[in-house]
Short mmCIF file of C-alpha atoms in Angstrom, two decimals:
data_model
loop_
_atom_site.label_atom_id
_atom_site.label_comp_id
_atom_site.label_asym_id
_atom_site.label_seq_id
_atom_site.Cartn_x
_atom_site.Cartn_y
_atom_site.Cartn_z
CA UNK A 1 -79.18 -93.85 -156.92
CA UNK A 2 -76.35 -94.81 -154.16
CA UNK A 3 -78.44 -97.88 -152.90
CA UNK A 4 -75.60 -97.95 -149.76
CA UNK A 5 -77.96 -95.77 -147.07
CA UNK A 6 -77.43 -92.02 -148.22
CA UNK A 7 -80.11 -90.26 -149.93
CA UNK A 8 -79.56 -90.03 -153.72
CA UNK A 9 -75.60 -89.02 -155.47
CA UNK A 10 -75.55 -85.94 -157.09
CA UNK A 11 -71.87 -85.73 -158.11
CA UNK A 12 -71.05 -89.74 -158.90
CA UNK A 13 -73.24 -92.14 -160.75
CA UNK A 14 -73.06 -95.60 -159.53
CA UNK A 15 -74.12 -98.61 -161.99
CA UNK A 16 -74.01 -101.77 -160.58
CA UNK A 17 -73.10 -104.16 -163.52
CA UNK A 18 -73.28 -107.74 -162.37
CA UNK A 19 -70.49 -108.02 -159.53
CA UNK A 20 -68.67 -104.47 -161.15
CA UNK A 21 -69.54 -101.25 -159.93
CA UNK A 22 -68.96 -98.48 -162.65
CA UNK A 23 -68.97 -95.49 -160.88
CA UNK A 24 -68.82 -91.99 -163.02
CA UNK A 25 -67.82 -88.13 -161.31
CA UNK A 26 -70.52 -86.59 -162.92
CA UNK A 27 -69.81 -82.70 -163.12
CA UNK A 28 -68.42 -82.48 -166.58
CA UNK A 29 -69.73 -78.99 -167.40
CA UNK A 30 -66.22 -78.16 -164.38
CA UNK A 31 -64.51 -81.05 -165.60
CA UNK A 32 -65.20 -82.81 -162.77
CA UNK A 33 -63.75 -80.72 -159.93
CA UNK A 34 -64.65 -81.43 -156.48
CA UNK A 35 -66.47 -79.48 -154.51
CA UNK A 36 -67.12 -80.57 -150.86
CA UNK A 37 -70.61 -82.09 -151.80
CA UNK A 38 -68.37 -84.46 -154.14
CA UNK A 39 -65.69 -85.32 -151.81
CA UNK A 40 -68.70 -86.33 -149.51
CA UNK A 41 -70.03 -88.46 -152.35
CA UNK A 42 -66.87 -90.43 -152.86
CA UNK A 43 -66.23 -90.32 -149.23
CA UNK A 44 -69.44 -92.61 -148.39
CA UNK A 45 -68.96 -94.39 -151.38
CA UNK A 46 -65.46 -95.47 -151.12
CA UNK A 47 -66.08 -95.91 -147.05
CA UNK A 48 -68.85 -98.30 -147.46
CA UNK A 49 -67.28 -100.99 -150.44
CA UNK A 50 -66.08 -102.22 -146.88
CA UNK A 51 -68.94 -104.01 -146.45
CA UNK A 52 -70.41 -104.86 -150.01
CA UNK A 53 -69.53 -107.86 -150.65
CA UNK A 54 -71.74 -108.41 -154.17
CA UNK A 55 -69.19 -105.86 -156.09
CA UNK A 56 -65.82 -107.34 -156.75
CA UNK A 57 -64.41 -105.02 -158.90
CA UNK A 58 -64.97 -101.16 -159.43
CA UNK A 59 -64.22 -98.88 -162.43
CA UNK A 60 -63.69 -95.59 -161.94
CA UNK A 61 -64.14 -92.81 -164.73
CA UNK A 62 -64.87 -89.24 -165.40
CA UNK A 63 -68.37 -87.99 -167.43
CA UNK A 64 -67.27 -85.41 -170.61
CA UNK A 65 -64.14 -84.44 -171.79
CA UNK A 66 -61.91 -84.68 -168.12
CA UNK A 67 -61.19 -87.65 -165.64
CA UNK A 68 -61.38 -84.89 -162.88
CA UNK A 69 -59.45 -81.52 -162.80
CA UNK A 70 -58.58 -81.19 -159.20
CA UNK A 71 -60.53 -79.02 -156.40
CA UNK A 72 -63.01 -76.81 -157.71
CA UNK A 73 -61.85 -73.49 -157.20
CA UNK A 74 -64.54 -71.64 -158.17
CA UNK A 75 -66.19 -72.81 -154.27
CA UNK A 76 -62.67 -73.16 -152.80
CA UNK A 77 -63.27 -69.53 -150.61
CA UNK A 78 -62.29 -70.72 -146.95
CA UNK A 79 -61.16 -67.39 -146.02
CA UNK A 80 -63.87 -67.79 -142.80
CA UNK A 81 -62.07 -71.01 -141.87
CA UNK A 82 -59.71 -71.24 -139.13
CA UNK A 83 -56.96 -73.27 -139.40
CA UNK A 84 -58.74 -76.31 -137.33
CA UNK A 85 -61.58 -76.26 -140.11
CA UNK A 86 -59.01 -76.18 -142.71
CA UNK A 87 -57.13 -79.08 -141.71
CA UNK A 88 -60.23 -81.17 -141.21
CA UNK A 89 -61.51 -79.97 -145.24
CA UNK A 90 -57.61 -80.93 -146.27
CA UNK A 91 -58.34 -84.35 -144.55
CA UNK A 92 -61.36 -85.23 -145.90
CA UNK A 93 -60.21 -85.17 -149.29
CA UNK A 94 -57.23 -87.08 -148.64
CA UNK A 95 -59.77 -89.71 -147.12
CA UNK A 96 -61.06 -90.19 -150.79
CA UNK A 97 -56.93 -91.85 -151.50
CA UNK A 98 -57.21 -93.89 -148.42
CA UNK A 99 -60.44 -95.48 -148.67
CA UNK A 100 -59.28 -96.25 -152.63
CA UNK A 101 -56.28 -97.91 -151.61
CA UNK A 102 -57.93 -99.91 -148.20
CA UNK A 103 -60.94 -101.29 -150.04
CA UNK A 104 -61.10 -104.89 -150.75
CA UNK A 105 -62.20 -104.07 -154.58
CA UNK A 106 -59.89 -103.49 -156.92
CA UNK A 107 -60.16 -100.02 -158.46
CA UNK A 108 -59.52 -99.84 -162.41
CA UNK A 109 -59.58 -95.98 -163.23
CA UNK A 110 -60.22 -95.15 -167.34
CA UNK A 111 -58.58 -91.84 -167.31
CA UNK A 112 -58.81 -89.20 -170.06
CA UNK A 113 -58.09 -85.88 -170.32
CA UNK A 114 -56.99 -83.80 -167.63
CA UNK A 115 -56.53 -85.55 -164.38
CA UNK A 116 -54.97 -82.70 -162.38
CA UNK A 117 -54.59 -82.52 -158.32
CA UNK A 118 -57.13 -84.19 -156.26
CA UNK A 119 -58.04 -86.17 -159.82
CA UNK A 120 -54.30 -87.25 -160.24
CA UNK A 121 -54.39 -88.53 -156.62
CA UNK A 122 -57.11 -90.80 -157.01
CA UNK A 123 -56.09 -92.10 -160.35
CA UNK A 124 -52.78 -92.58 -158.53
CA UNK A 125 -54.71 -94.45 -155.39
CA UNK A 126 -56.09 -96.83 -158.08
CA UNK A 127 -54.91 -100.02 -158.82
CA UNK A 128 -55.30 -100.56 -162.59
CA UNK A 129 -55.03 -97.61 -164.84
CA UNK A 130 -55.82 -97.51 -168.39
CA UNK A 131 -55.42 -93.77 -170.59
CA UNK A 132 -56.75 -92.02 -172.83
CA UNK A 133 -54.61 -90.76 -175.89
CA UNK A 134 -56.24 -87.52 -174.61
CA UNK A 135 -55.24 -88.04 -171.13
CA UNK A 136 -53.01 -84.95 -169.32
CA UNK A 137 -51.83 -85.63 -165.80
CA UNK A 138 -50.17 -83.30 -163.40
CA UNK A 139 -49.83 -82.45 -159.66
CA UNK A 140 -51.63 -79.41 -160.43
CA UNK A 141 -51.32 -78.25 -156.63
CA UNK A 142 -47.77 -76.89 -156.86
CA UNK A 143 -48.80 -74.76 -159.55
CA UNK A 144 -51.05 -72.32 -157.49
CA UNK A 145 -48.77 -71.31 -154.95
CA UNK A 146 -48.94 -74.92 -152.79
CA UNK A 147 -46.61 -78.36 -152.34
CA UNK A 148 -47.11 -80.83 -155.06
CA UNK A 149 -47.11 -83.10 -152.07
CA UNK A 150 -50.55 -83.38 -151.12
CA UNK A 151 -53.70 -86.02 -151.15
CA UNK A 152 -51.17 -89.03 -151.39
CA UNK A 153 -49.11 -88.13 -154.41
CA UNK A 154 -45.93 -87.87 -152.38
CA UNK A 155 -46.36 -91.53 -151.44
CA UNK A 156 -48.10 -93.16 -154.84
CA UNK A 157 -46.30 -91.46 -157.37
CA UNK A 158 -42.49 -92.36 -156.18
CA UNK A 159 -43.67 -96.22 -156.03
CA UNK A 160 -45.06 -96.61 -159.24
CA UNK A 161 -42.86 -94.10 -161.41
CA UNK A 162 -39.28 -93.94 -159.04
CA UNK A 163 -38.14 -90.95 -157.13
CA UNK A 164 -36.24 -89.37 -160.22
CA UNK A 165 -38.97 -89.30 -162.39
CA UNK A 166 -41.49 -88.48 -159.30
CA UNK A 167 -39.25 -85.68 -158.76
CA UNK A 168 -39.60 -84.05 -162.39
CA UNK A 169 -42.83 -84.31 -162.33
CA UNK A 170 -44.04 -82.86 -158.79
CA UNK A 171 -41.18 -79.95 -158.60
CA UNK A 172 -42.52 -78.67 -162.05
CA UNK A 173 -46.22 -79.53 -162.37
CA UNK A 174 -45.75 -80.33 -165.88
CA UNK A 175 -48.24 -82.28 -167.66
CA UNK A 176 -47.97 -86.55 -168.29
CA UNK A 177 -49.07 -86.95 -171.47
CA UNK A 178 -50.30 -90.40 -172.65
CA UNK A 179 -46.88 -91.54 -174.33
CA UNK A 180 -45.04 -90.89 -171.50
CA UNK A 181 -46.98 -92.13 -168.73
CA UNK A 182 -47.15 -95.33 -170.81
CA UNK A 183 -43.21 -95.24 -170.74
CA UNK A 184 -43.10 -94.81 -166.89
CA UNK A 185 -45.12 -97.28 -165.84
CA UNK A 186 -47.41 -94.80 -164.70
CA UNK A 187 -50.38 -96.45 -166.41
CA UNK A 188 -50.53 -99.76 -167.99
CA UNK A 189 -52.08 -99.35 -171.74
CA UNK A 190 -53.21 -96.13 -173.89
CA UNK A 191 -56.01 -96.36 -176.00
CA UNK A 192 -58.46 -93.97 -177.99
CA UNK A 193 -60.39 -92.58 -175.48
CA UNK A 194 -63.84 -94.38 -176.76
CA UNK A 195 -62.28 -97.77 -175.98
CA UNK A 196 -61.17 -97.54 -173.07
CA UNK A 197 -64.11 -99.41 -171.38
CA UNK A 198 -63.50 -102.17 -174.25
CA UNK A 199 -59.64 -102.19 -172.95
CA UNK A 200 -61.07 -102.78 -169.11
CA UNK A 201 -63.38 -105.43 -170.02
CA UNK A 202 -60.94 -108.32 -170.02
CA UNK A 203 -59.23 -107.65 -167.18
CA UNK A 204 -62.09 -107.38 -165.69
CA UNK A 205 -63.59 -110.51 -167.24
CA UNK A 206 -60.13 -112.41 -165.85
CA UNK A 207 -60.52 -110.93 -162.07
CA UNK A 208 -64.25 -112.35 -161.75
CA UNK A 209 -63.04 -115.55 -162.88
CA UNK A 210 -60.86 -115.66 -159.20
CA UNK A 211 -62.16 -116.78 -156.00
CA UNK A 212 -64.08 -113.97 -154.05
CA UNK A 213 -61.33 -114.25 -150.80
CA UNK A 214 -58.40 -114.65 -153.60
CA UNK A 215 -58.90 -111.18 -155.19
CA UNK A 216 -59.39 -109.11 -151.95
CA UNK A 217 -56.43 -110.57 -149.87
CA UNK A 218 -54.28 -109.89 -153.55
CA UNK A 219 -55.23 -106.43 -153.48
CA UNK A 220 -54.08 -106.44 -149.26
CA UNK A 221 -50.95 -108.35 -149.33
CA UNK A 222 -50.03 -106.01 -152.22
CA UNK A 223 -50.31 -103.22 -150.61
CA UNK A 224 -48.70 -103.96 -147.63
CA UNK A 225 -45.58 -105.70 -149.34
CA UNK A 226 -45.18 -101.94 -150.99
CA UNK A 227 -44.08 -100.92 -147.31
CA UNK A 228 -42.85 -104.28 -146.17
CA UNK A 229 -40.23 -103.66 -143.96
CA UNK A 230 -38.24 -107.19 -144.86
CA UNK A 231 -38.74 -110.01 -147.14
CA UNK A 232 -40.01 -111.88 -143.94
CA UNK A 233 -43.02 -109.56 -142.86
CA UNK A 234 -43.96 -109.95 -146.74
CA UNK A 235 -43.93 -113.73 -146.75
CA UNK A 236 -45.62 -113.69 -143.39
CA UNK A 237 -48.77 -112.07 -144.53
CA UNK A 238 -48.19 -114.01 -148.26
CA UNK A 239 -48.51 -116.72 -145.50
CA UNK A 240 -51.07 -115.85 -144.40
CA UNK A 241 -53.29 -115.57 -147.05
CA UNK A 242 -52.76 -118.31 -148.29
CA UNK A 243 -53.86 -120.33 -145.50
CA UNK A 244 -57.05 -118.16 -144.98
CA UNK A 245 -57.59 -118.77 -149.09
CA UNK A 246 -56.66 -122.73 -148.39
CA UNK A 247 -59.56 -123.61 -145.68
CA UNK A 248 -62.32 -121.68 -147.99
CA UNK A 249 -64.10 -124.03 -149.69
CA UNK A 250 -63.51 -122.18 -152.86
CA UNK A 251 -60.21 -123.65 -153.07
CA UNK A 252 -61.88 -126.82 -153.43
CA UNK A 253 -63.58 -125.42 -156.17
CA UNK A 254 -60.74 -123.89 -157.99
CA UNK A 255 -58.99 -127.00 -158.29
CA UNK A 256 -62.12 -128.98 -159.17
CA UNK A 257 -62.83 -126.24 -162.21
CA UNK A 258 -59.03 -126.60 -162.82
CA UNK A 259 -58.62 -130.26 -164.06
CA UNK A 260 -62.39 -129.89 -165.64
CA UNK A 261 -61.33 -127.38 -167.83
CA UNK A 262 -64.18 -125.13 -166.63
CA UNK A 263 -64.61 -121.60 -165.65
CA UNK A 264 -64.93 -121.89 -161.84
CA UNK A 265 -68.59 -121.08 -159.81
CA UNK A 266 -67.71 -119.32 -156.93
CA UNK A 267 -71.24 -118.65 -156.42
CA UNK A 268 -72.40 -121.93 -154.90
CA UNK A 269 -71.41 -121.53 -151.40
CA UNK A 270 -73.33 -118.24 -151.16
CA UNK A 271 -76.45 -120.28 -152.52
CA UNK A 272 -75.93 -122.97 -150.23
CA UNK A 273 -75.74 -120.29 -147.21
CA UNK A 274 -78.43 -118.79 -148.24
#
């Protein structure tokens, strides 16, 4: 069930696990692909974290043996479209990237097999990623006749890898296996593929244990110091934050859980307010 409006999710599973959302693409018998009923799926669901503030965190994964394997082909025939309707089906897939990356939640993806194209994007437009020994990345798109630059890569990829490396990878299509995404940067830990939800759970465990305000203006001023255009527009909005973080009265209660040695309970203000 999607529980945010829209009628029931057909291609994503979303299980709301205490303040984490683990959200599955569910279409392993394609690996995954998406098809436009998916990129609506992930669309709304991405769209509306905006305003849900129960989930802190979200964990994105893929059901079977692939993360996701790109667009699905097999209902790719837009030969009626003109180019007007294609540019608006291009866009709304590229949507999926943007509403990853301007979500308050941070997005841990556990990625595992292939993760080609539009799948490669969004593990790109995540913030955590953790592989799969079995994992296979590419930017499948410039093997079919298109630009590797598409859905985001051109930007994400560069920034987390460097342009020389980004460069290999996007002029060739050739796969990232595990090892050497690992070596890149490109991810931050491989594991078998059946513990990769083990490998998530402390992180996970760690970003709950920050204030509610704390963890969504770290996941903003991160981004935007990525495209900072000087050291002072990043300490302006580091600024910022921190002011916004200091006059919450979960401040009060990090310090107060900080000299008792305790875990701190963000929770009472919301059941005061309520």
């Amino acid at each position: 069930m999607c529980g945010r409006g829209i009628v029931e999710y057909e291609m994503i599973s979303v299980e709301r696990r205490g303040e984490v959302d683990w959200v599955t693409m569910n279409r392993p018998h394609v690996l995954n692909a998406l098809n436009d009923r998916h990129v609506e799926e992930l669309n709304h669901y991405f769209g509306a974290l905006h305003k849900d503030r129960d989930c802190r965190v979200v964990v994105l994964k893929g059901a079977g043996r692939a993360y996701c394997a790109g667009l699905d082909l097999q209902e790719g025939g837009r030969s009626e479209f003109d180019t007007i309707d294609r540019l608006a089906h291009q866009r709304s897939i590229a949507e999926i990237v943007m509403k990853m990356r301007y979500c308050p939640q941070p997005i841990i993806s556990l990625v595992h097999g292939p993760a080609c194209g539009g799948g490669f994007a969004m593990a790109l437009a995540s913030d955590i990623r953790i592989a799969g020994e079995s994992v296979r990345m590419n930017a499948a798109f410039i093997r079919i006749g298109l630009s590797a630059c598409d859905i985001g890569v051109s930007y994400f990829l560069p920034r987390l890898v460097g342009a020389s490396v980004a460069a290999e990878f996007m002029l060739t299509g050739n796969f990232i296996t595990a090892d050497r995404a690992l070596a890149t940067g490109l991810v931050s830990r491989v594991v078998p593929d059946d513990q990769m939800e083990e490998a998530a759970a402390p992180l996970i465990e760690q970003m709950l244990t920050t204030s509610p305000m704390g963890l969504r203006l770290t996941k903003e001023c991160l981004r935007m110091s990525i495209d900072a255009p000087s050291l002072e527009a990043a300490v302006a909005m580091e600024d910022r934050n921190q002011i916004l973080c200091a006059t919450s009265p979960d401040f009060g209660e990090g310090i107060k859980a900080f000299f008792e040695k305790r875990r701190p309970d963000y929770t009472k203000k919301k059941e005061q307010a309520a």
